[in-house]
mmCIF file of C-alpha atoms in Angstrom:
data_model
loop_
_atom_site.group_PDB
_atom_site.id
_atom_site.type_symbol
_atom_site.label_atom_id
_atom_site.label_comp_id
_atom_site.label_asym_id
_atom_site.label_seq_id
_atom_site.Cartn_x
_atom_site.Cartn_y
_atom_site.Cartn_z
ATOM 1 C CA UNK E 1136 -0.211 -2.657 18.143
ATOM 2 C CA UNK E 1137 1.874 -2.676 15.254
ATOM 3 C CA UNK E 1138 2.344 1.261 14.713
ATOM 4 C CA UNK E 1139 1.483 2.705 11.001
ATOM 5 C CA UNK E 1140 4.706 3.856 11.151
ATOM 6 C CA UNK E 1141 6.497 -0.051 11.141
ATOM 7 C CA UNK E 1142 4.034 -1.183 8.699
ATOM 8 C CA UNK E 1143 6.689 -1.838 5.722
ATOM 9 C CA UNK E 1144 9.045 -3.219 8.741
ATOM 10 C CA UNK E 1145 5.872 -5.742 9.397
ATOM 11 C CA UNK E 1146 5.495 -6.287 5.784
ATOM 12 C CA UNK E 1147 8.856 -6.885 5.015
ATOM 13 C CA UNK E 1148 9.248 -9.671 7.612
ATOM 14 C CA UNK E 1149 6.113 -11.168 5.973
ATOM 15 C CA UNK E 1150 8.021 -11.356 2.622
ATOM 16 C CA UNK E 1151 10.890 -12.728 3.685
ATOM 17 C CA UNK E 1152 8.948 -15.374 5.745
ATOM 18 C CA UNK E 1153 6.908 -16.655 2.756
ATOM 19 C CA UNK E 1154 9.853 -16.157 0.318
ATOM 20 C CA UNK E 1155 11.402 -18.681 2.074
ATOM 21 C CA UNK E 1156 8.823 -20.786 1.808
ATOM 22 C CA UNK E 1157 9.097 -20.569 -1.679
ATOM 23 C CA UNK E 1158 8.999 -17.621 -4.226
ATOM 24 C CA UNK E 1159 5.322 -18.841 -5.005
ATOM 25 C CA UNK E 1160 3.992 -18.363 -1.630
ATOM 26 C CA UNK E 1161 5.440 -14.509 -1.778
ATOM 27 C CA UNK E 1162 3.713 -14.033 -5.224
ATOM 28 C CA UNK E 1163 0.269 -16.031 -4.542
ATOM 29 C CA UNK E 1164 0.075 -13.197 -1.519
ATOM 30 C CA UNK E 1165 1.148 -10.219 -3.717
ATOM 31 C CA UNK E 1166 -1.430 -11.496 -6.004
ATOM 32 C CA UNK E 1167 -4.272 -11.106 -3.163
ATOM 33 C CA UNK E 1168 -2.889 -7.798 -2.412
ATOM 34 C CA UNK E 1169 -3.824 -6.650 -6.513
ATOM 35 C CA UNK E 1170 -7.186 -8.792 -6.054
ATOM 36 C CA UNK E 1171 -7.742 -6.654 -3.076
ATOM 37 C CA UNK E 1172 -6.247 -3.205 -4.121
ATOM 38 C CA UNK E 1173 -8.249 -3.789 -8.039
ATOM 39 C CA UNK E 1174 -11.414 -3.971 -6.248
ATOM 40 C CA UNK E 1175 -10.581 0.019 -4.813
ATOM 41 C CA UNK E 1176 -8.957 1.346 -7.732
ATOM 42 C CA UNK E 1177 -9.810 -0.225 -11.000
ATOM 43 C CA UNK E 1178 -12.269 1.488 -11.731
ATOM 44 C CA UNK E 1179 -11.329 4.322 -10.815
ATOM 45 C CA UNK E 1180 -8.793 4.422 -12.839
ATOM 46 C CA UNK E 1181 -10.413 3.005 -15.475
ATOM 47 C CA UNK E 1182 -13.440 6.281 -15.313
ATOM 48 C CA UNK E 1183 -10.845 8.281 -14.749
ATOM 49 C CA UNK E 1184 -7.873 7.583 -17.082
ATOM 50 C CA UNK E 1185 -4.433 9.346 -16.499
ATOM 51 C CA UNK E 1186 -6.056 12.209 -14.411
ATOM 52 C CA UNK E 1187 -7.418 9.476 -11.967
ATOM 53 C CA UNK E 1188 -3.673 7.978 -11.527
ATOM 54 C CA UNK E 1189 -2.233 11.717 -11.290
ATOM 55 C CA UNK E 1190 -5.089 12.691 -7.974
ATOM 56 C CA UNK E 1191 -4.543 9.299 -6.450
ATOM 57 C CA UNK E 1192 -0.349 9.397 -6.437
ATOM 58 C CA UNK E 1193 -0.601 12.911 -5.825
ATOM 59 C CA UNK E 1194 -2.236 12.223 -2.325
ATOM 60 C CA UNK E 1195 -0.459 9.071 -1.811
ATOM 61 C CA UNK E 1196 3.045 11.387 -1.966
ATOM 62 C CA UNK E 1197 1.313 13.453 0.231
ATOM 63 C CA UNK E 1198 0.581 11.009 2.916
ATOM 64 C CA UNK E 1199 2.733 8.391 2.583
ATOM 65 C CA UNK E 1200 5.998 11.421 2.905
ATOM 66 C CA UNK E 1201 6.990 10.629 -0.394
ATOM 67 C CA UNK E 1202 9.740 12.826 -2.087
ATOM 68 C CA UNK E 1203 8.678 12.425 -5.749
ATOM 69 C CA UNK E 1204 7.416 14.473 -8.658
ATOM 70 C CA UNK E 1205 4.252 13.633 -10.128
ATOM 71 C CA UNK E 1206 3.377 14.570 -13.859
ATOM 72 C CA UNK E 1207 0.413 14.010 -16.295
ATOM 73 C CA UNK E 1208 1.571 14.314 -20.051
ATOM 74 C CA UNK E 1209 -0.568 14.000 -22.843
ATOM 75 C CA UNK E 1210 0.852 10.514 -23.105
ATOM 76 C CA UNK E 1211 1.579 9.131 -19.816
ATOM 77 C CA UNK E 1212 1.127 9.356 -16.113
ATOM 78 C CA UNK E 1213 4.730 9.603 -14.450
ATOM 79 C CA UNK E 1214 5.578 9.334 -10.488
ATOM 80 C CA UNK E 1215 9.137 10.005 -10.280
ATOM 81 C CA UNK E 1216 10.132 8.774 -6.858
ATOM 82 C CA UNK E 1217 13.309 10.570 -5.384
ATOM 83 C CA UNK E 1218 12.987 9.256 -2.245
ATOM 84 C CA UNK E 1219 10.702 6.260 -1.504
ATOM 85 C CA UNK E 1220 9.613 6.054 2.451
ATOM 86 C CA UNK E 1221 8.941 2.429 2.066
ATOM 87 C CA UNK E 1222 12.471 1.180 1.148
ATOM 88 C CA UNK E 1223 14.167 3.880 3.094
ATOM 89 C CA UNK E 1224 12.374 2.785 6.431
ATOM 90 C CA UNK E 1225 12.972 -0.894 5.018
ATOM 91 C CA UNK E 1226 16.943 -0.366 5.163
ATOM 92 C CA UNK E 1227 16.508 1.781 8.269
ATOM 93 C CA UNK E 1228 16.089 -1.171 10.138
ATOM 94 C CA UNK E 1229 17.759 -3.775 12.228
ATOM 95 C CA UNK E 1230 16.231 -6.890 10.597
ATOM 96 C CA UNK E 1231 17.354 -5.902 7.242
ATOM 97 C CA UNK E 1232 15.720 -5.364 3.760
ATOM 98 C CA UNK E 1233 14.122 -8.656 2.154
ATOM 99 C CA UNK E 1234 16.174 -8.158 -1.676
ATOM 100 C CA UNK E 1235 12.767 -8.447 -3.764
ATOM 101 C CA UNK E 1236 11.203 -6.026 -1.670
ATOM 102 C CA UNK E 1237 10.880 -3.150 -4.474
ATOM 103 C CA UNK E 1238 8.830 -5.569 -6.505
ATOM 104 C CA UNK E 1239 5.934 -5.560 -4.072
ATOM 105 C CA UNK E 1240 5.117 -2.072 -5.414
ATOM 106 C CA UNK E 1241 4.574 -3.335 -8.859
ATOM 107 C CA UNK E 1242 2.837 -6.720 -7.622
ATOM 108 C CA UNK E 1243 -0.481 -4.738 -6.696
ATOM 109 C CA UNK E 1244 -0.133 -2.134 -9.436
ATOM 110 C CA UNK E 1245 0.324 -4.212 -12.307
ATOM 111 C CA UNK E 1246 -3.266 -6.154 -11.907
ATOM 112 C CA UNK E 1247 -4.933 -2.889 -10.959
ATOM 113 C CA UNK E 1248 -3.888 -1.329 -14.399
ATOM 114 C CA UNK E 1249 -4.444 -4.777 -16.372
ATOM 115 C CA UNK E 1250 -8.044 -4.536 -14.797
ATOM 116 C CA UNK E 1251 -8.531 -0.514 -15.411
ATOM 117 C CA UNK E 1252 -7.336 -1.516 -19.079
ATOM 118 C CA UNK E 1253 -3.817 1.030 -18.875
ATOM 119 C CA UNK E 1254 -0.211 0.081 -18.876
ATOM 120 C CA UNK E 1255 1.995 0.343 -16.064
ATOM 121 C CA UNK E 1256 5.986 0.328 -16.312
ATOM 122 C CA UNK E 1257 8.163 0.512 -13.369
ATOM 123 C CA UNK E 1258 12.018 1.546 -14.019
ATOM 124 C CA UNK E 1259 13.308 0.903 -10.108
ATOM 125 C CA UNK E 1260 16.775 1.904 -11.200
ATOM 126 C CA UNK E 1261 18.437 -0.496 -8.278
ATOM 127 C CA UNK E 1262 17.361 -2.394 -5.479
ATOM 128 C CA UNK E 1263 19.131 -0.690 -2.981
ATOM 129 C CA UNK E 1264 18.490 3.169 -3.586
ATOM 130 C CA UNK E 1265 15.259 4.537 -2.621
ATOM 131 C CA UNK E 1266 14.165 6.259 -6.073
ATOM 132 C CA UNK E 1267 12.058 4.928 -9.364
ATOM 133 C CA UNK E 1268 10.344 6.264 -11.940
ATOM 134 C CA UNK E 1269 6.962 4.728 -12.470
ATOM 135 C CA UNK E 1270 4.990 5.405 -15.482
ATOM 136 C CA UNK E 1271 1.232 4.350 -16.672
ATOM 137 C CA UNK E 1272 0.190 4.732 -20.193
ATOM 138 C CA UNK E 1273 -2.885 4.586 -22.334
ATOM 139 C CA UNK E 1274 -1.157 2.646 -25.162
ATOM 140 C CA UNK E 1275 0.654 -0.182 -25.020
ATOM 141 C CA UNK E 1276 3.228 0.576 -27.574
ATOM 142 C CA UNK E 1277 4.399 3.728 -25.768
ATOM 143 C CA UNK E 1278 4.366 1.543 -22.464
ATOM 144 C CA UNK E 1279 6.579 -1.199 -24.670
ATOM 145 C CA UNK E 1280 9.286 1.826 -25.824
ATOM 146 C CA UNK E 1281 9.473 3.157 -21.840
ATOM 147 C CA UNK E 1282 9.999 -0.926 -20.456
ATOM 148 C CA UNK E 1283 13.083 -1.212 -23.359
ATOM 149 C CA UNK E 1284 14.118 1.906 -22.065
ATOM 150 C CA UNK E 1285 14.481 1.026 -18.742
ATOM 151 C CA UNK E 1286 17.320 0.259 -16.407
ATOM 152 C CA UNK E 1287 15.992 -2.041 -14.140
ATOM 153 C CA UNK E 1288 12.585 -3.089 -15.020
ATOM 154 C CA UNK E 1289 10.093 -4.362 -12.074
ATOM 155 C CA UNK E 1290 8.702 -8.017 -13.138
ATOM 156 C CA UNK E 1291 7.042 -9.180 -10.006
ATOM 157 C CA UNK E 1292 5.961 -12.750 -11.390
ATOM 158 C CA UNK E 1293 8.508 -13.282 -14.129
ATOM 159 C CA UNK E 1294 10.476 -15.101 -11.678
ATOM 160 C CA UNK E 1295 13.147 -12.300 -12.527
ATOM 161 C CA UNK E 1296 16.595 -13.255 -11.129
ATOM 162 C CA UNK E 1297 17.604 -10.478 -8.596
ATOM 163 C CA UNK E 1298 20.280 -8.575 -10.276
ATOM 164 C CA UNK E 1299 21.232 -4.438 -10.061
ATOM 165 C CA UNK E 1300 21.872 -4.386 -6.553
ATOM 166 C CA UNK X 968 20.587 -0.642 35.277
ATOM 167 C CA UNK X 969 22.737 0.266 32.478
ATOM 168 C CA UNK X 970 21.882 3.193 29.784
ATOM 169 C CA UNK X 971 18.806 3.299 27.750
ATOM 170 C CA UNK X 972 19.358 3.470 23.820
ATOM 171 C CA UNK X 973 17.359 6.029 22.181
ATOM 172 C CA UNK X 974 14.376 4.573 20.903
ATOM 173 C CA UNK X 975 15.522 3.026 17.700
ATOM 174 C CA UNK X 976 13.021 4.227 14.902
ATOM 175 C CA UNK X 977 11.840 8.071 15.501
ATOM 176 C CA UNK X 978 9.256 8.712 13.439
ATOM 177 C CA UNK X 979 7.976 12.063 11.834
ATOM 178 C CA UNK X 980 5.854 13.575 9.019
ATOM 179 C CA UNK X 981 1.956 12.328 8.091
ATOM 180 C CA UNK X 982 0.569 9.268 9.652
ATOM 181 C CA UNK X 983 -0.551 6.997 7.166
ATOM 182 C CA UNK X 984 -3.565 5.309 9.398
ATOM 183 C CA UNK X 985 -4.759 2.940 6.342
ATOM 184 C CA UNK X 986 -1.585 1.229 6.849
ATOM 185 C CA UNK X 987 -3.672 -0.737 9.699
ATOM 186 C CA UNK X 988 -6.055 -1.620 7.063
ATOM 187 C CA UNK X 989 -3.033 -3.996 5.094
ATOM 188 C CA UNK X 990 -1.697 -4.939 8.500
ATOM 189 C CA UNK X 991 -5.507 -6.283 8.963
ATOM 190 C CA UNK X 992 -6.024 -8.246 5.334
ATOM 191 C CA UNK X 993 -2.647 -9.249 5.974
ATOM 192 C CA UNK X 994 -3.099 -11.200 9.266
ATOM 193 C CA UNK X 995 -6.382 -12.076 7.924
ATOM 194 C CA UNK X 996 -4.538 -13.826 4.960
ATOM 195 C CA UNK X 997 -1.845 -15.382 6.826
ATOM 196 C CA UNK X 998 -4.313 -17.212 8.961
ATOM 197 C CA UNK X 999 -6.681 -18.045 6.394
ATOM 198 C CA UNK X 1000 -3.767 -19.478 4.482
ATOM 199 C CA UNK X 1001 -1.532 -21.244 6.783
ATOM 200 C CA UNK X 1002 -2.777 -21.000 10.349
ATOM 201 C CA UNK X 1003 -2.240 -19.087 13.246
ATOM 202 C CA UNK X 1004 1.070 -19.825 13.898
ATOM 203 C CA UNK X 1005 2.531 -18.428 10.660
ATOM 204 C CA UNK X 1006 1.332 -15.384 11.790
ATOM 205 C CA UNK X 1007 2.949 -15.597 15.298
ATOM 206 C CA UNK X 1008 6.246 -16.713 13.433
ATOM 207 C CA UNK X 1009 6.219 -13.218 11.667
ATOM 208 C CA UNK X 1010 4.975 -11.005 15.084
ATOM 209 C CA UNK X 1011 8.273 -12.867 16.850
ATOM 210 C CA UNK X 1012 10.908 -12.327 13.937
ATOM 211 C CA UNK X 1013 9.428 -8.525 14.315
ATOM 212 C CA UNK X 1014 10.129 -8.596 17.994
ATOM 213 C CA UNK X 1015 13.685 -10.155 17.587
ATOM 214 C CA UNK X 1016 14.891 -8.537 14.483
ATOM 215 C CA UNK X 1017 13.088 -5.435 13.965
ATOM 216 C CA UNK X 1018 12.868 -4.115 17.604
ATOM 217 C CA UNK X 1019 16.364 -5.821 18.656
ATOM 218 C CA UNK X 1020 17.039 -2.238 20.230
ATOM 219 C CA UNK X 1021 14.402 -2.416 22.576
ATOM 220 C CA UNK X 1022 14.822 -6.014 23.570
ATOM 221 C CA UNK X 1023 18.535 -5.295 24.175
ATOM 222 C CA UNK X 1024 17.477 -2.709 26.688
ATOM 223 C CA UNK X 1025 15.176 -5.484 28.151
ATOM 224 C CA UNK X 1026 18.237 -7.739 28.440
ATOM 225 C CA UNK X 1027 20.217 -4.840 30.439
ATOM 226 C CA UNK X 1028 17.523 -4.425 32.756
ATOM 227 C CA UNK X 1029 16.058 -1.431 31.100
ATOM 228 C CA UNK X 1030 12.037 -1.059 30.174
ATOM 229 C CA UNK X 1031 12.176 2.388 30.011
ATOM 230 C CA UNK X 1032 12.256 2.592 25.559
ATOM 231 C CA UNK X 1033 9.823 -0.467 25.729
ATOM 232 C CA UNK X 1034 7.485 2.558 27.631
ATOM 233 C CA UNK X 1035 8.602 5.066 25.494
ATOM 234 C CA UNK X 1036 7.998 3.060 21.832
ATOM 235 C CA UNK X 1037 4.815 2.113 22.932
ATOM 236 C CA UNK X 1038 3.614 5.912 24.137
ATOM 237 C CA UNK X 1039 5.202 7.526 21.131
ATOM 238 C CA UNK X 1040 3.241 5.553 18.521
ATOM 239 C CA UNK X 1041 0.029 5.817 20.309
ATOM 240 C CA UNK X 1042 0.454 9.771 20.725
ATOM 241 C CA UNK X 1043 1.701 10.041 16.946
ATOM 242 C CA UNK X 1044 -1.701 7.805 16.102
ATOM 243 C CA UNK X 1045 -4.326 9.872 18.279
ATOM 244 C CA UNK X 1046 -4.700 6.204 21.136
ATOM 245 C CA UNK X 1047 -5.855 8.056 24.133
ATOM 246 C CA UNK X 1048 -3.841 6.024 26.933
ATOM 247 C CA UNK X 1049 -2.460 6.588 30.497
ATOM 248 C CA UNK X 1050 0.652 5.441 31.873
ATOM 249 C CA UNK X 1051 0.622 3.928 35.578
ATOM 250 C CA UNK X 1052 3.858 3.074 37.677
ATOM 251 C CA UNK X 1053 3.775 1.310 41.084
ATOM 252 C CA UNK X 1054 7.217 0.239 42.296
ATOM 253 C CA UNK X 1055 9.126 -1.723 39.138
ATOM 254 C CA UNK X 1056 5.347 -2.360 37.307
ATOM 255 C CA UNK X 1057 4.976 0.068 33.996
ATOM 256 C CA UNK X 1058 1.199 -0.076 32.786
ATOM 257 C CA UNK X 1059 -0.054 1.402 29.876
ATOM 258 C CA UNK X 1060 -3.316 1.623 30.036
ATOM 259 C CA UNK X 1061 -4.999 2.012 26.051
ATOM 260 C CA UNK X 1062 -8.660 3.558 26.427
ATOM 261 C CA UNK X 1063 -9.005 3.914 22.666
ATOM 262 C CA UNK X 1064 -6.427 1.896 20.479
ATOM 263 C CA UNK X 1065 -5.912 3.772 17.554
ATOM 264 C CA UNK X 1066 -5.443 0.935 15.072
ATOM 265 C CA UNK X 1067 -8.816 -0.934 16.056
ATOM 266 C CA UNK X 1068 -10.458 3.023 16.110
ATOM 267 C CA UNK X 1069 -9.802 3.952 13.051
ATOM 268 C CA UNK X 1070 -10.698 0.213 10.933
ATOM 269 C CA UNK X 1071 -14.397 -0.411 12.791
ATOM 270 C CA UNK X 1072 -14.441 3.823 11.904
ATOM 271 C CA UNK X 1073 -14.409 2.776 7.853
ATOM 272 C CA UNK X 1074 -16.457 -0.298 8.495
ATOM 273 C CA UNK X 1075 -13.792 -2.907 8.020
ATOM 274 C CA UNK X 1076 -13.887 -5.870 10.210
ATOM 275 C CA UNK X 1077 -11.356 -6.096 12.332
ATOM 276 C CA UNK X 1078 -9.878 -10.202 11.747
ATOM 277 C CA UNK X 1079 -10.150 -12.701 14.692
ATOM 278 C CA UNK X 1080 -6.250 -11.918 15.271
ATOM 279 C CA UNK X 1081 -6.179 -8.649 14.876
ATOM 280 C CA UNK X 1082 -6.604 -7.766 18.567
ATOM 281 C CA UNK X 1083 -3.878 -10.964 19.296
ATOM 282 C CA UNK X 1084 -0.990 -9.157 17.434
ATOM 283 C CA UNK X 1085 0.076 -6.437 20.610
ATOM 284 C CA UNK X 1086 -0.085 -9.838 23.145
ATOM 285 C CA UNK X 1087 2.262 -12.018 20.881
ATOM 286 C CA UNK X 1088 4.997 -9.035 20.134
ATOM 287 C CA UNK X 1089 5.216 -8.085 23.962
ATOM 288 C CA UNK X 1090 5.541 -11.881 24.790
ATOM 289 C CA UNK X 1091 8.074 -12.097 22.164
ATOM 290 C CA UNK X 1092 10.032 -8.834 23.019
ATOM 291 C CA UNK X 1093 10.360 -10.174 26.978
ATOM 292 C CA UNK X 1094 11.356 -13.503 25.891
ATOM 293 C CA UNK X 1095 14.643 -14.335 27.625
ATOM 294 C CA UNK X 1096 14.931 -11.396 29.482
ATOM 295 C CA UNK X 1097 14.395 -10.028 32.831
ATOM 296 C CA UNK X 1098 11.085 -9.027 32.422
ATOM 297 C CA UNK X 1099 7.818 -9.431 31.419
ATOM 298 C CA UNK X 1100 5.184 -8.033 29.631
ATOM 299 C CA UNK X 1101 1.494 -8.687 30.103
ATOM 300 C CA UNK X 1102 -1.219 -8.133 27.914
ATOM 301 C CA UNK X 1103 -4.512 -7.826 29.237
ATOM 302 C CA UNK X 1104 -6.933 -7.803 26.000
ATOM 303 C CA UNK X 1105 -10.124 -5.825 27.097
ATOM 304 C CA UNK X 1106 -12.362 -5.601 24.111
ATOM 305 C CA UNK X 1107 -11.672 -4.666 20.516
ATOM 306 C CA UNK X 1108 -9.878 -1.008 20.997
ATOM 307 C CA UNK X 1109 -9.115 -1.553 24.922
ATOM 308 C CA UNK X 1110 -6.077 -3.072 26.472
ATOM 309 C CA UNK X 1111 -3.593 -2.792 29.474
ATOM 310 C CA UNK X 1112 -0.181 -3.734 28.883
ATOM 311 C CA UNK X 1113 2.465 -4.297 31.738
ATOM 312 C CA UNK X 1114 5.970 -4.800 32.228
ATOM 313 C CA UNK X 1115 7.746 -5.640 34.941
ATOM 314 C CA UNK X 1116 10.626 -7.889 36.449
ATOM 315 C CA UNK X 1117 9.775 -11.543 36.142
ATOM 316 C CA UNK X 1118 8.876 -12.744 39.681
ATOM 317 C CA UNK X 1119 10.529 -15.865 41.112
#
């Protein structure tokens, strides 16, 4: 049994296997994972609006031993990660961090909020510290001001180069 | 037999049990997509990269953190289990695996391979060592897992 506990370390290895495969392999399989994860949550959080995204990252800190702040504005939804579990058990490990891994975060949350009709915009701030601020917004002009704003914008399948480490 | 490392990752806080839900879709994806032995090709890489600590111990004629990684997880995950020793033979013995448990608990079917992914990561972690580690699959949330020095 792979333990909960090594699931990133699994998934990790699973990236860097299909990354080298080619990058489209990597996406085509982050693009099941928002299939899969839209089917749960759109509509949630497409009822439910900001509030829904504020009770669902509010648990997920919870359980997933996130350090982060979680606000709901009048404006936006905002998960400010200060330290992430995922990538800090990722580098915590003898096989090594897959560089892209950060992305994976905004691969499934990206077609979730196109399908819930909000606006997601993730600011990792580097590739190699475990903290982000994530933001979702209800108009897309708002969401547009936060991305230019950003330091190091997550763009799962815009081919980004890798860059910010 | 030389010293045992500590066991490598130490886990603590929540357990995040729908973890076992992606590791499901996942091996369900890699299989429908490319075949079994993609998915093999990732459980070994895990075995050789990710738990190099434990096969290291393996190498030095130690099997004591291979015991202790696999007891710690299944007491941080709820897997009632029993531990058995007779001479240099180690067996776990997994009445309730808590990975299997806890998916056909929320209904989700468990993927042909599922069950497959504890026999290919102990092969994997005794490969070209001293010892080996057998798997004995017994239905969907039982299992038996061995190790012990490789027999001439």
């Amino acid at each position: 049994m792979i333990p909960s506990d090594h699931f990133v370390r699994f998934y990790n290895e699973v990236f860097k296997v299909l990354d080298e495969l080619g990058s489209n392999h990597l996406e085509e399989y982050w693009r099941e994972l928002g299939r899969l994860q839209s089917l749960e949550l759109s509509q949630r959080f497409r009822d439910g609006g900001l509030q829904a995204c504020y009770d669902y990252w509010a648990n997920i800190v919870h359980e997933e031993n996130c350090e982060a702040d979680v606000e709901l504005t009048a404006d936006y939804f905002e998960c400010r990660m200060r330290r992430c579990p995922s990538l800090s058990k990722v580098q915590d490990n003898d096989a090594g961090a897959f560089e892209r891994y950060c992305d994976h975060c905004m691969a499934w949350v990206e077609p979730v909020m196109q399908a819930a009709g909000l606006y997601a915009v993730m600011d990792m701030q580097s590739r190699s510290e475990p903290h982000c601020v994530f933001r979702v917004y209800r108009d897309p002009e708002s969401a547009r001001d936060f991305e230019n704003a950003a330091k190091l914008l997550s763009k799962p399948y815009d081919r980004m180069e890798v860059a910010g480490c | 037999m030389r010293g045992i490392n500590r066991m490598r990752y130490r886990e603590t806080g929540q357990v995040h049990m729908d973890f076992h839900r992606t590791t499901n879709g996942t091996i369900a994806y890699l299989r429908r997509q490319y075949g079994q032995e993609m998915v093999d090709t990732v459980l070994r890489r895990m075995a050789r990269d990710v738990y190099r600590a434990i096969r290291s111990d393996l190498m030095a004629g130690n099997p004591e953190s291979l015991v202790e990684h696999w007891t710690c997880f299944l007491e941080r995950e709820g897997g009632e289990h029993s531990v058995e020793r007779d001479g240099d033979s180690i067996r776990v013995v997994v009445q309730r695996c808590p990975a299997a448990s806890y998916l056909q608990g929320r209904g989700v079917a468990l993927d042909a391979a599922f069950r497959r992914q504890t026999t290919v990561l102990n092969s994997a972690l005794a490969e070209g060592t001293p010892f080996e580690v057998i798997t004995e699959v017994l239905d969907d949330t039982r299992y038996i897992e061995t190790v012990r020095r490789r027999r001439p």
